[in-house]
Tab-separated table of C-alpha atoms in Angstrom:
chain	number	residue	atom	x	y	z
A	1	UNK	CA	135.513	58.543	126.544
A	2	UNK	CA	132.258	57.281	125.113
A	3	UNK	CA	132.314	53.985	123.209
A	4	UNK	CA	129.748	53.293	120.470
A	5	UNK	CA	129.129	50.075	118.533
A	6	UNK	CA	128.123	50.894	114.940
A	7	UNK	CA	127.115	48.765	111.933
A	8	UNK	CA	129.057	49.152	108.671
A	9	UNK	CA	125.898	50.080	106.833
A	10	UNK	CA	125.419	53.186	108.965
A	11	UNK	CA	126.957	56.380	107.619
A	12	UNK	CA	129.192	58.227	110.068
A	13	UNK	CA	130.151	61.876	110.101
A	14	UNK	CA	133.742	62.657	109.181
A	15	UNK	CA	136.102	61.572	111.920
A	16	UNK	CA	139.604	60.317	112.512
A	17	UNK	CA	140.001	56.776	111.199
A	18	UNK	CA	142.175	54.442	113.263
A	19	UNK	CA	143.872	51.736	111.205
A	20	UNK	CA	145.631	48.877	112.978
A	21	UNK	CA	148.434	47.627	110.754
A	22	UNK	CA	150.719	44.586	110.910
A	23	UNK	CA	151.971	44.778	107.318
A	24	UNK	CA	152.864	48.137	105.790
A	25	UNK	CA	152.586	46.699	102.268
A	26	UNK	CA	148.836	46.251	102.752
A	27	UNK	CA	148.300	49.968	103.305
A	28	UNK	CA	147.139	52.406	100.634
A	29	UNK	CA	149.402	54.984	102.286
A	30	UNK	CA	152.536	52.823	102.335
A	31	UNK	CA	154.668	55.424	100.520
A	32	UNK	CA	153.815	58.131	103.037
A	33	UNK	CA	154.277	55.766	105.966
A	34	UNK	CA	157.697	54.715	104.703
A	35	UNK	CA	158.800	58.349	104.455
A	36	UNK	CA	157.749	58.718	108.105
A	37	UNK	CA	159.823	55.625	109.019
A	38	UNK	CA	156.663	53.978	110.339
A	39	UNK	CA	157.063	50.312	111.255
A	40	UNK	CA	154.131	48.024	112.103
A	41	UNK	CA	155.408	47.298	115.615
A	42	UNK	CA	153.865	47.702	119.055
A	43	UNK	CA	153.373	51.352	120.030
A	44	UNK	CA	154.360	52.692	116.569
A	45	UNK	CA	151.933	55.417	115.509
A	46	UNK	CA	151.583	57.885	112.635
A	47	UNK	CA	148.919	60.562	112.199
A	48	UNK	CA	148.296	61.522	108.583
A	49	UNK	CA	146.583	64.875	109.013
A	50	UNK	CA	145.706	65.310	105.329
A	51	UNK	CA	143.702	62.086	105.163
A	52	UNK	CA	142.596	62.161	108.833
A	53	UNK	CA	144.031	58.706	109.539
A	54	UNK	CA	145.901	57.334	112.533
A	55	UNK	CA	148.018	54.296	111.681
A	56	UNK	CA	149.152	52.164	114.579
A	57	UNK	CA	151.401	49.112	114.594
A	58	UNK	CA	150.270	45.748	115.937
A	59	UNK	CA	152.598	42.751	115.862
A	60	UNK	CA	150.155	39.976	116.782
A	61	UNK	CA	146.452	39.215	116.804
A	62	UNK	CA	146.094	38.629	120.538
A	63	UNK	CA	144.428	40.566	123.372
A	64	UNK	CA	147.539	42.339	124.596
A	65	UNK	CA	148.800	43.427	121.174
A	66	UNK	CA	145.397	44.747	120.076
A	67	UNK	CA	144.781	46.506	123.412
A	68	UNK	CA	148.210	48.172	123.293
A	69	UNK	CA	147.682	49.221	119.663
A	70	UNK	CA	144.269	50.698	120.469
A	71	UNK	CA	145.632	52.528	123.514
A	72	UNK	CA	148.480	53.974	121.446
A	73	UNK	CA	146.059	55.215	118.783
A	74	UNK	CA	143.666	56.653	121.363
A	75	UNK	CA	146.474	58.617	123.041
A	76	UNK	CA	147.238	60.185	119.674
A	77	UNK	CA	143.519	60.821	119.048
A	78	UNK	CA	142.999	62.524	122.424
A	79	UNK	CA	145.857	64.910	121.602
A	80	UNK	CA	143.770	66.258	118.699
A	81	UNK	CA	140.713	68.515	118.714
A	82	UNK	CA	138.667	66.011	116.694
A	83	UNK	CA	135.572	64.826	118.551
A	84	UNK	CA	135.109	61.359	117.048
A	85	UNK	CA	137.257	58.479	115.873
A	86	UNK	CA	136.321	55.209	114.248
A	87	UNK	CA	137.962	51.826	114.061
A	88	UNK	CA	136.677	49.037	111.824
A	89	UNK	CA	136.778	45.608	113.442
A	90	UNK	CA	136.549	42.599	111.142
A	91	UNK	CA	137.289	40.064	113.910
A	92	UNK	CA	134.934	40.702	116.838
A	93	UNK	CA	136.683	38.092	118.990
A	94	UNK	CA	138.966	40.892	120.150
A	95	UNK	CA	136.248	43.489	120.704
A	96	UNK	CA	136.986	43.502	124.440
A	97	UNK	CA	140.650	44.271	123.720
A	98	UNK	CA	139.670	47.334	121.676
A	99	UNK	CA	137.265	48.673	124.320
A	100	UNK	CA	139.582	48.018	127.268
A	101	UNK	CA	142.639	49.285	125.398
A	102	UNK	CA	140.796	52.524	124.618
A	103	UNK	CA	139.490	53.125	128.148
A	104	UNK	CA	142.611	52.011	130.005
A	105	UNK	CA	144.902	53.813	127.551
A	106	UNK	CA	143.047	57.122	127.790
A	107	UNK	CA	143.266	57.232	131.602
A	108	UNK	CA	145.129	60.099	133.213
A	109	UNK	CA	145.489	61.208	136.835
A	110	UNK	CA	145.454	65.003	137.079
A	111	UNK	CA	143.946	65.565	140.548
A	112	UNK	CA	146.924	67.502	141.835
A	113	UNK	CA	147.596	69.648	138.748
A	114	UNK	CA	146.973	73.348	139.441
A	115	UNK	CA	145.876	73.806	135.838
A	116	UNK	CA	143.319	71.160	134.999
A	117	UNK	CA	143.170	70.036	131.350
A	118	UNK	CA	140.006	71.054	129.540
A	119	UNK	CA	137.430	68.292	129.432
A	120	UNK	CA	137.012	66.795	125.961
A	121	UNK	CA	133.856	64.977	124.948
A	122	UNK	CA	135.443	62.541	122.522
A	123	UNK	CA	133.892	59.343	121.198
A	124	UNK	CA	135.168	56.132	119.667
A	125	UNK	CA	132.940	54.377	117.129
A	126	UNK	CA	133.740	50.695	116.731
A	127	UNK	CA	132.438	49.609	113.332
A	128	UNK	CA	131.333	45.978	112.968
A	129	UNK	CA	129.464	44.035	110.280
A	130	UNK	CA	126.367	43.576	112.450
A	131	UNK	CA	125.544	44.818	115.944
A	132	UNK	CA	124.180	41.961	118.071
A	133	UNK	CA	123.060	41.667	121.690
A	134	UNK	CA	126.125	39.523	122.332
A	135	UNK	CA	128.524	42.186	121.057
A	136	UNK	CA	126.713	44.923	122.977
A	137	UNK	CA	127.128	42.824	126.136
A	138	UNK	CA	130.869	42.491	125.472
A	139	UNK	CA	131.153	46.281	125.226
A	140	UNK	CA	129.060	46.786	128.373
A	141	UNK	CA	131.153	44.301	130.371
A	142	UNK	CA	134.461	45.729	129.118
A	143	UNK	CA	133.366	49.222	130.155
A	144	UNK	CA	132.527	47.930	133.657
A	145	UNK	CA	135.904	46.187	133.938
A	146	UNK	CA	137.838	49.221	132.651
A	147	UNK	CA	135.974	51.638	134.921
A	148	UNK	CA	136.745	49.408	137.921
A	149	UNK	CA	140.449	49.258	136.998
A	150	UNK	CA	140.530	53.046	136.645
A	151	UNK	CA	138.743	53.425	139.988
A	152	UNK	CA	141.561	51.374	141.554
A	153	UNK	CA	144.174	53.496	139.776
A	154	UNK	CA	142.609	56.667	141.214
A	155	UNK	CA	142.685	55.289	144.758
A	156	UNK	CA	146.273	54.055	144.535
A	157	UNK	CA	147.523	57.296	142.951
A	158	UNK	CA	145.954	59.472	145.668
A	159	UNK	CA	148.507	61.020	148.033
A	160	UNK	CA	148.779	59.532	151.559
A	161	UNK	CA	147.751	62.823	153.183
A	162	UNK	CA	144.406	62.423	151.407
A	163	UNK	CA	144.029	58.655	151.621
A	164	UNK	CA	144.405	57.028	155.032
A	165	UNK	CA	142.494	54.140	156.682
A	166	UNK	CA	139.373	56.194	157.440
A	167	UNK	CA	139.253	57.391	153.825
A	168	UNK	CA	139.681	53.830	152.537
A	169	UNK	CA	136.753	52.765	154.699
A	170	UNK	CA	134.716	55.675	153.300
A	171	UNK	CA	135.564	54.577	149.727
A	172	UNK	CA	134.416	51.060	150.574
A	173	UNK	CA	131.108	52.447	151.869
A	174	UNK	CA	130.664	54.439	148.649
A	175	UNK	CA	131.242	51.321	146.529
A	176	UNK	CA	128.805	49.392	148.715
A	177	UNK	CA	126.074	52.033	148.378
A	178	UNK	CA	126.535	52.290	144.593
A	179	UNK	CA	126.376	48.523	144.059
A	180	UNK	CA	124.097	47.475	146.958
A	181	UNK	CA	126.746	45.461	148.780
A	182	UNK	CA	126.792	44.690	152.481
A	183	UNK	CA	129.459	46.720	154.275
A	184	UNK	CA	131.030	46.284	157.706
A	185	UNK	CA	133.779	48.527	159.087
A	186	UNK	CA	135.596	47.533	162.276
A	187	UNK	CA	137.825	49.791	164.379
A	188	UNK	CA	140.810	49.141	166.666
A	189	UNK	CA	138.561	48.200	169.592
A	190	UNK	CA	137.343	45.264	167.508
A	191	UNK	CA	140.924	44.291	166.605
A	192	UNK	CA	141.956	44.345	170.253
A	193	UNK	CA	138.863	42.459	171.448
A	194	UNK	CA	139.332	39.730	168.818
A	195	UNK	CA	143.054	39.178	169.311
A	196	UNK	CA	144.153	40.726	166.003
A	197	UNK	CA	147.342	42.004	167.573
A	198	UNK	CA	149.527	41.629	164.481
A	199	UNK	CA	147.445	44.087	162.452
A	200	UNK	CA	146.832	46.286	165.495
A	201	UNK	CA	150.568	46.611	166.223
A	202	UNK	CA	151.465	47.716	162.686
A	203	UNK	CA	149.166	50.746	162.851
A	204	UNK	CA	149.863	51.610	166.475
A	205	UNK	CA	152.182	54.585	165.845
A	206	UNK	CA	149.951	56.282	163.272
A	207	UNK	CA	147.609	59.148	164.108
A	208	UNK	CA	145.101	57.407	161.818
A	209	UNK	CA	143.129	54.548	163.319
A	210	UNK	CA	143.386	51.195	161.532
A	211	UNK	CA	140.217	49.861	159.910
A	212	UNK	CA	139.110	46.344	159.013
A	213	UNK	CA	136.833	46.507	155.958
A	214	UNK	CA	134.440	43.733	154.911
A	215	UNK	CA	132.260	44.066	151.786
A	216	UNK	CA	129.901	41.245	150.796
A	217	UNK	CA	128.308	40.529	147.430
A	218	UNK	CA	125.645	37.820	147.755
A	219	UNK	CA	123.677	37.062	144.576
A	220	UNK	CA	120.740	34.672	144.952
A	221	UNK	CA	122.061	32.311	142.276
A	222	UNK	CA	125.601	32.044	143.716
A	223	UNK	CA	127.453	28.920	142.571
A	224	UNK	CA	130.658	29.545	144.563
A	225	UNK	CA	131.826	31.436	147.624
A	226	UNK	CA	135.076	33.366	147.194
A	227	UNK	CA	137.041	35.384	149.755
A	228	UNK	CA	139.380	38.165	148.608
A	229	UNK	CA	141.812	39.643	151.142
A	230	UNK	CA	143.814	42.788	150.415
A	231	UNK	CA	146.771	44.529	152.021
A	232	UNK	CA	145.684	48.135	152.503
A	233	UNK	CA	148.815	49.905	153.729
A	234	UNK	CA	147.733	53.445	152.942
A	235	UNK	CA	151.327	54.450	153.621
A	236	UNK	CA	154.370	52.476	154.689
A	237	UNK	CA	157.322	54.344	156.152
A	238	UNK	CA	158.813	51.028	157.267
A	239	UNK	CA	158.174	51.649	160.959
A	240	UNK	CA	161.246	51.706	163.204
A	241	UNK	CA	163.077	49.671	160.537
A	242	UNK	CA	162.806	52.885	158.560
A	243	UNK	CA	162.950	52.781	154.760
A	244	UNK	CA	165.664	54.799	152.970
A	245	UNK	CA	164.262	58.086	151.647
A	246	UNK	CA	164.374	56.958	147.994
A	247	UNK	CA	162.246	53.907	148.814
A	248	UNK	CA	159.520	55.941	150.507
A	249	UNK	CA	158.474	58.020	147.507
A	250	UNK	CA	156.170	55.370	146.023
A	251	UNK	CA	154.793	53.948	149.240
A	252	UNK	CA	151.330	55.399	148.656
A	253	UNK	CA	151.109	52.358	146.345
A	254	UNK	CA	151.323	49.920	149.279
A	255	UNK	CA	147.516	49.987	149.387
A	256	UNK	CA	147.305	48.475	145.888
A	257	UNK	CA	146.231	45.023	147.104
A	258	UNK	CA	143.379	46.415	149.178
A	259	UNK	CA	142.305	48.755	146.378
A	260	UNK	CA	142.363	45.862	143.893
A	261	UNK	CA	140.047	43.852	146.146
A	262	UNK	CA	137.595	46.779	146.268
A	263	UNK	CA	137.778	47.098	142.482
A	264	UNK	CA	137.190	43.388	141.932
A	265	UNK	CA	134.072	43.188	144.092
A	266	UNK	CA	132.798	46.424	142.515
A	267	UNK	CA	133.118	44.952	139.010
A	268	UNK	CA	131.818	41.498	139.993
A	269	UNK	CA	128.594	42.970	141.374
A	270	UNK	CA	128.041	45.161	138.279
A	271	UNK	CA	128.750	42.157	136.021
A	272	UNK	CA	126.225	40.132	138.045
A	273	UNK	CA	128.644	37.227	138.431
A	274	UNK	CA	126.888	34.235	140.060
A	275	UNK	CA	129.493	34.065	142.844
A	276	UNK	CA	129.264	35.121	146.480
A	277	UNK	CA	132.265	37.344	147.149
A	278	UNK	CA	133.631	38.628	150.436
A	279	UNK	CA	136.183	41.448	150.068
A	280	UNK	CA	138.285	42.010	153.188
A	281	UNK	CA	140.852	44.787	153.526
A	282	UNK	CA	143.235	45.599	156.351
A	283	UNK	CA	143.582	49.403	156.101
A	284	UNK	CA	146.609	50.474	158.121
A	285	UNK	CA	149.355	53.115	158.153
A	286	UNK	CA	152.854	51.991	159.230
A	287	UNK	CA	154.619	54.942	160.853
A	288	UNK	CA	157.133	55.746	163.591
A	289	UNK	CA	156.501	57.119	167.082
A	290	UNK	CA	157.000	56.495	170.759
A	291	UNK	CA	154.436	53.692	170.752
A	292	UNK	CA	155.578	52.017	167.510
A	293	UNK	CA	155.992	48.262	167.485
A	294	UNK	CA	159.624	47.202	167.558
A	295	UNK	CA	162.046	44.595	166.281
A	296	UNK	CA	162.255	41.898	169.008
A	297	UNK	CA	158.551	42.297	169.872
A	298	UNK	CA	156.517	39.088	169.915
A	299	UNK	CA	152.996	39.495	168.545
A	300	UNK	CA	150.073	37.115	168.902
A	301	UNK	CA	147.866	36.819	165.802
A	302	UNK	CA	144.124	36.116	165.844
A	303	UNK	CA	144.693	32.352	165.493
A	304	UNK	CA	146.983	32.301	168.551
A	305	UNK	CA	150.208	31.896	166.575
A	306	UNK	CA	153.106	33.976	167.929
A	307	UNK	CA	155.338	36.041	165.637
A	308	UNK	CA	158.800	37.360	166.465
A	309	UNK	CA	159.330	40.716	164.769
A	310	UNK	CA	162.720	40.881	163.083
A	311	UNK	CA	161.898	43.827	160.828
A	312	UNK	CA	158.989	46.269	161.153
A	313	UNK	CA	159.086	46.886	157.388
A	314	UNK	CA	157.793	43.341	156.841
A	315	UNK	CA	154.425	44.621	158.013
A	316	UNK	CA	152.084	43.692	155.180
A	317	UNK	CA	152.261	39.999	156.017
A	318	UNK	CA	151.328	40.799	159.638
A	319	UNK	CA	148.205	42.656	158.496
A	320	UNK	CA	147.291	39.891	156.034
A	321	UNK	CA	147.849	37.190	158.673
A	322	UNK	CA	145.114	38.595	160.908
A	323	UNK	CA	142.810	39.381	157.958
A	324	UNK	CA	143.156	35.811	156.653
A	325	UNK	CA	142.327	34.489	160.117
A	326	UNK	CA	139.296	36.801	160.360
A	327	UNK	CA	138.053	35.620	156.963
A	328	UNK	CA	138.293	31.938	157.839
A	329	UNK	CA	136.707	32.426	161.264
A	330	UNK	CA	133.788	34.557	160.098
A	331	UNK	CA	132.973	33.024	156.681
A	332	UNK	CA	131.964	29.387	156.441
A	333	UNK	CA	132.144	26.944	153.512
A	334	UNK	CA	134.712	28.904	151.504
A	335	UNK	CA	135.409	27.562	148.005
A	336	UNK	CA	138.480	29.731	147.375
A	337	UNK	CA	140.465	32.353	149.263
A	338	UNK	CA	142.790	34.740	147.409
A	339	UNK	CA	144.987	37.475	148.894
A	340	UNK	CA	146.580	40.442	147.115
A	341	UNK	CA	149.528	42.520	148.248
A	342	UNK	CA	152.463	44.619	147.163
A	343	UNK	CA	154.314	42.341	149.537
A	344	UNK	CA	157.978	42.054	148.531
A	345	UNK	CA	160.631	43.854	146.553
A	346	UNK	CA	162.109	40.378	146.104
A	347	UNK	CA	159.228	39.502	143.765
A	348	UNK	CA	160.079	42.496	141.568
A	349	UNK	CA	163.732	41.447	141.495
A	350	UNK	CA	162.785	37.866	140.679
A	351	UNK	CA	160.169	38.260	137.935
A	352	UNK	CA	160.377	41.908	136.879
A	353	UNK	CA	158.206	44.940	137.437
A	354	UNK	CA	155.392	43.895	135.090
A	355	UNK	CA	154.637	40.423	136.472
A	356	UNK	CA	152.591	39.135	139.412
A	357	UNK	CA	154.012	36.226	141.421
A	358	UNK	CA	151.319	33.667	142.293
A	359	UNK	CA	151.862	31.234	145.169
A	360	UNK	CA	149.896	28.524	146.939
A	361	UNK	CA	149.749	24.818	147.711
A	362	UNK	CA	147.600	23.608	144.793
A	363	UNK	CA	149.522	23.341	141.515
A	364	UNK	CA	146.343	23.038	139.433
A	365	UNK	CA	144.854	26.195	140.943
A	366	UNK	CA	148.101	28.125	140.456
A	367	UNK	CA	148.283	27.099	136.794
A	368	UNK	CA	144.658	28.119	136.282
A	369	UNK	CA	145.315	31.536	137.843
A	370	UNK	CA	148.392	32.153	135.673
A	371	UNK	CA	146.557	31.063	132.527
A	372	UNK	CA	143.595	33.352	133.212
A	373	UNK	CA	145.901	36.250	134.047
A	374	UNK	CA	147.603	35.960	130.661
A	375	UNK	CA	144.228	35.732	128.896
A	376	UNK	CA	143.067	38.914	130.654
A	377	UNK	CA	146.124	40.870	129.529
A	378	UNK	CA	148.037	40.761	132.831
A	379	UNK	CA	151.421	39.082	133.245
A	380	UNK	CA	151.818	36.433	135.937
A	381	UNK	CA	153.966	33.476	136.851
A	382	UNK	CA	153.919	30.740	139.476
A	383	UNK	CA	156.451	30.636	142.318
A	384	UNK	CA	156.834	27.335	144.177
A	385	UNK	CA	157.182	26.749	147.912
A	386	UNK	CA	159.827	24.345	149.203
A	387	UNK	CA	160.700	22.690	152.483
A	388	UNK	CA	164.126	24.309	152.768
A	389	UNK	CA	162.932	27.905	152.589
A	390	UNK	CA	160.207	27.050	155.092
A	391	UNK	CA	162.902	26.314	157.679
A	392	UNK	CA	164.346	29.823	157.343
A	393	UNK	CA	161.297	31.315	159.111
A	394	UNK	CA	161.978	29.378	162.321
A	395	UNK	CA	162.127	31.494	165.483
A	396	UNK	CA	163.936	30.566	168.686
A	397	UNK	CA	161.538	32.535	170.890
A	398	UNK	CA	158.191	32.408	169.049
A	399	UNK	CA	156.312	30.191	166.596
A	400	UNK	CA	157.627	32.036	163.540
A	401	UNK	CA	159.734	35.019	162.459
A	402	UNK	CA	158.215	37.724	160.262
A	403	UNK	CA	161.233	37.569	157.916
A	404	UNK	CA	163.490	34.706	156.872
A	405	UNK	CA	167.051	34.121	158.024
A	406	UNK	CA	168.198	34.188	154.394
A	407	UNK	CA	168.206	37.150	152.020
A	408	UNK	CA	167.274	34.911	149.092
A	409	UNK	CA	163.783	33.845	147.952
A	410	UNK	CA	162.074	36.666	149.825
A	411	UNK	CA	158.864	36.557	147.798
A	412	UNK	CA	158.484	32.837	148.469
A	413	UNK	CA	159.316	33.048	152.184
A	414	UNK	CA	156.685	35.805	152.535
A	415	UNK	CA	154.153	33.481	150.896
A	416	UNK	CA	155.215	30.643	153.194
A	417	UNK	CA	154.727	32.973	156.177
A	418	UNK	CA	151.115	33.584	155.097
A	419	UNK	CA	150.577	29.849	154.657
A	420	UNK	CA	150.976	29.525	158.456
A	421	UNK	CA	147.682	31.392	158.790
A	422	UNK	CA	145.673	29.256	156.390
A	423	UNK	CA	143.597	26.539	158.051
A	424	UNK	CA	144.312	22.971	156.979
A	425	UNK	CA	140.958	22.577	155.234
A	426	UNK	CA	141.666	25.683	153.133
A	427	UNK	CA	145.288	24.945	152.129
A	428	UNK	CA	144.430	23.887	148.569
A	429	UNK	CA	141.799	26.635	148.180
A	430	UNK	CA	144.209	29.509	148.804
A	431	UNK	CA	146.322	31.614	146.446
A	432	UNK	CA	148.656	34.512	147.235
A	433	UNK	CA	149.139	37.210	144.566
A	434	UNK	CA	152.267	39.336	145.039
A	435	UNK	CA	151.562	42.377	142.830
A	436	UNK	CA	154.558	44.427	144.033
A	437	UNK	CA	155.919	44.752	140.482
A	438	UNK	CA	153.005	45.729	138.233
A	439	UNK	CA	150.851	47.613	140.760
A	440	UNK	CA	152.848	50.846	140.453
A	441	UNK	CA	155.495	51.543	137.795
A	442	UNK	CA	157.210	54.898	137.372
A	443	UNK	CA	156.929	54.946	133.588
A	444	UNK	CA	154.143	54.332	131.099
A	445	UNK	CA	153.922	50.800	129.667
A	446	UNK	CA	151.470	49.485	127.098
A	447	UNK	CA	148.022	50.781	128.041
A	448	UNK	CA	149.202	51.496	131.598
A	449	UNK	CA	150.202	55.048	132.604
A	450	UNK	CA	152.910	56.256	134.945
A	451	UNK	CA	151.871	55.179	138.428
A	452	UNK	CA	149.072	52.808	139.335
A	453	UNK	CA	147.972	50.120	136.868
A	454	UNK	CA	145.056	48.524	138.723
A	455	UNK	CA	146.920	45.200	138.769
A	456	UNK	CA	144.926	42.172	139.887
A	457	UNK	CA	141.461	43.301	138.821
A	458	UNK	CA	141.258	41.915	135.280
A	459	UNK	CA	143.121	38.683	136.049
A	460	UNK	CA	140.833	37.898	138.976
A	461	UNK	CA	137.616	38.669	137.110
A	462	UNK	CA	138.762	36.354	134.325
A	463	UNK	CA	139.589	33.663	136.899
A	464	UNK	CA	136.224	34.077	138.644
A	465	UNK	CA	134.365	33.685	135.349
A	466	UNK	CA	136.162	30.389	134.698
A	467	UNK	CA	136.141	28.749	138.132
């Protein structure tokens, strides 16, 4: 969908008018709306065909409410044959919410439909008092952010038969060529040579070779150096600790962390952020076979730490452990290091399917990440480590177990596991984002469709802008 910024003084051709409403009494069409039982609440919508108006409810004047309202109206608009719609915006502070709500709300994934929907060339005109360079920049940036989120959604939604480690590496190369990033792809020989046996073991039973992906964005005026590490499990069957059948059907989404990292660096380079960013993804497929890694195996990670395998379905943390070690060994003078993963079902149980759990050792950094997530329109909360849960990862035969001895606090114990692979000098620079809940939801919510949401992209870009 094309977005246009238009001044009030300019005459527009007849189009659908979108009216965001928080008080039905203020509407000229209140009698008609009341007969339709319209209420000015989130996701309430009414299309008055005679007057060519779409009314949409909006409970608050904040980013999320306005973005959801816009997305709801745009979904109704795209169901019509009308080519243009307009929305008048008196308060331009929420211009980004309108643009992102429209572009994120109009997303659909139809790759596997035998009958493809006909392409519609529809436009949204956002009417403001005066078009300025500043407002045009807001629109431009919001389009970049939305396109990057939708790029992530496409990757996550793609079926595992069509998206395996080699394909993920190819996607990374495409992003690098489009945005002039440096790109390095390492194969299993590199993993073996450099002692990355945790990651290597997870992908051992797959017919698809594991890939270590490293994209670098290095602007000349960089003020900070940030490392992003993503879990790229292109499919997770659970390994020999096989998942129940019902739990396998969404496991194409286990690459969401790695895809988010690719989306973030893609957007950051197009936004020309003055930050050096290294995006590292462990692209792996966790399958079963005669050479699969096993419970009771002891693996040695890149940093020399030994891990007793108690459950092969706790594989994402093994991949991240080696990727975190690689990042800290290969990249010097890191200011911050963030990792992203659909790591634990426990996080979904604990905070719900719409919220990211953020963990780390620095309270100030965690609070900043949560605050910026909420500003960006993503939901997040902080989860705290503690000394008692740390003890539950103790192994009798190795340095650490890959799962805790308790069934409780699984999201936190997974974060504590990763903390074992963060160097002392980087402890307060590191954050872990467990996006297991919001990354892939099997129903539409707000401006997010069924399936992938692109979780992590907007919250991180907002955080990067404010570091």
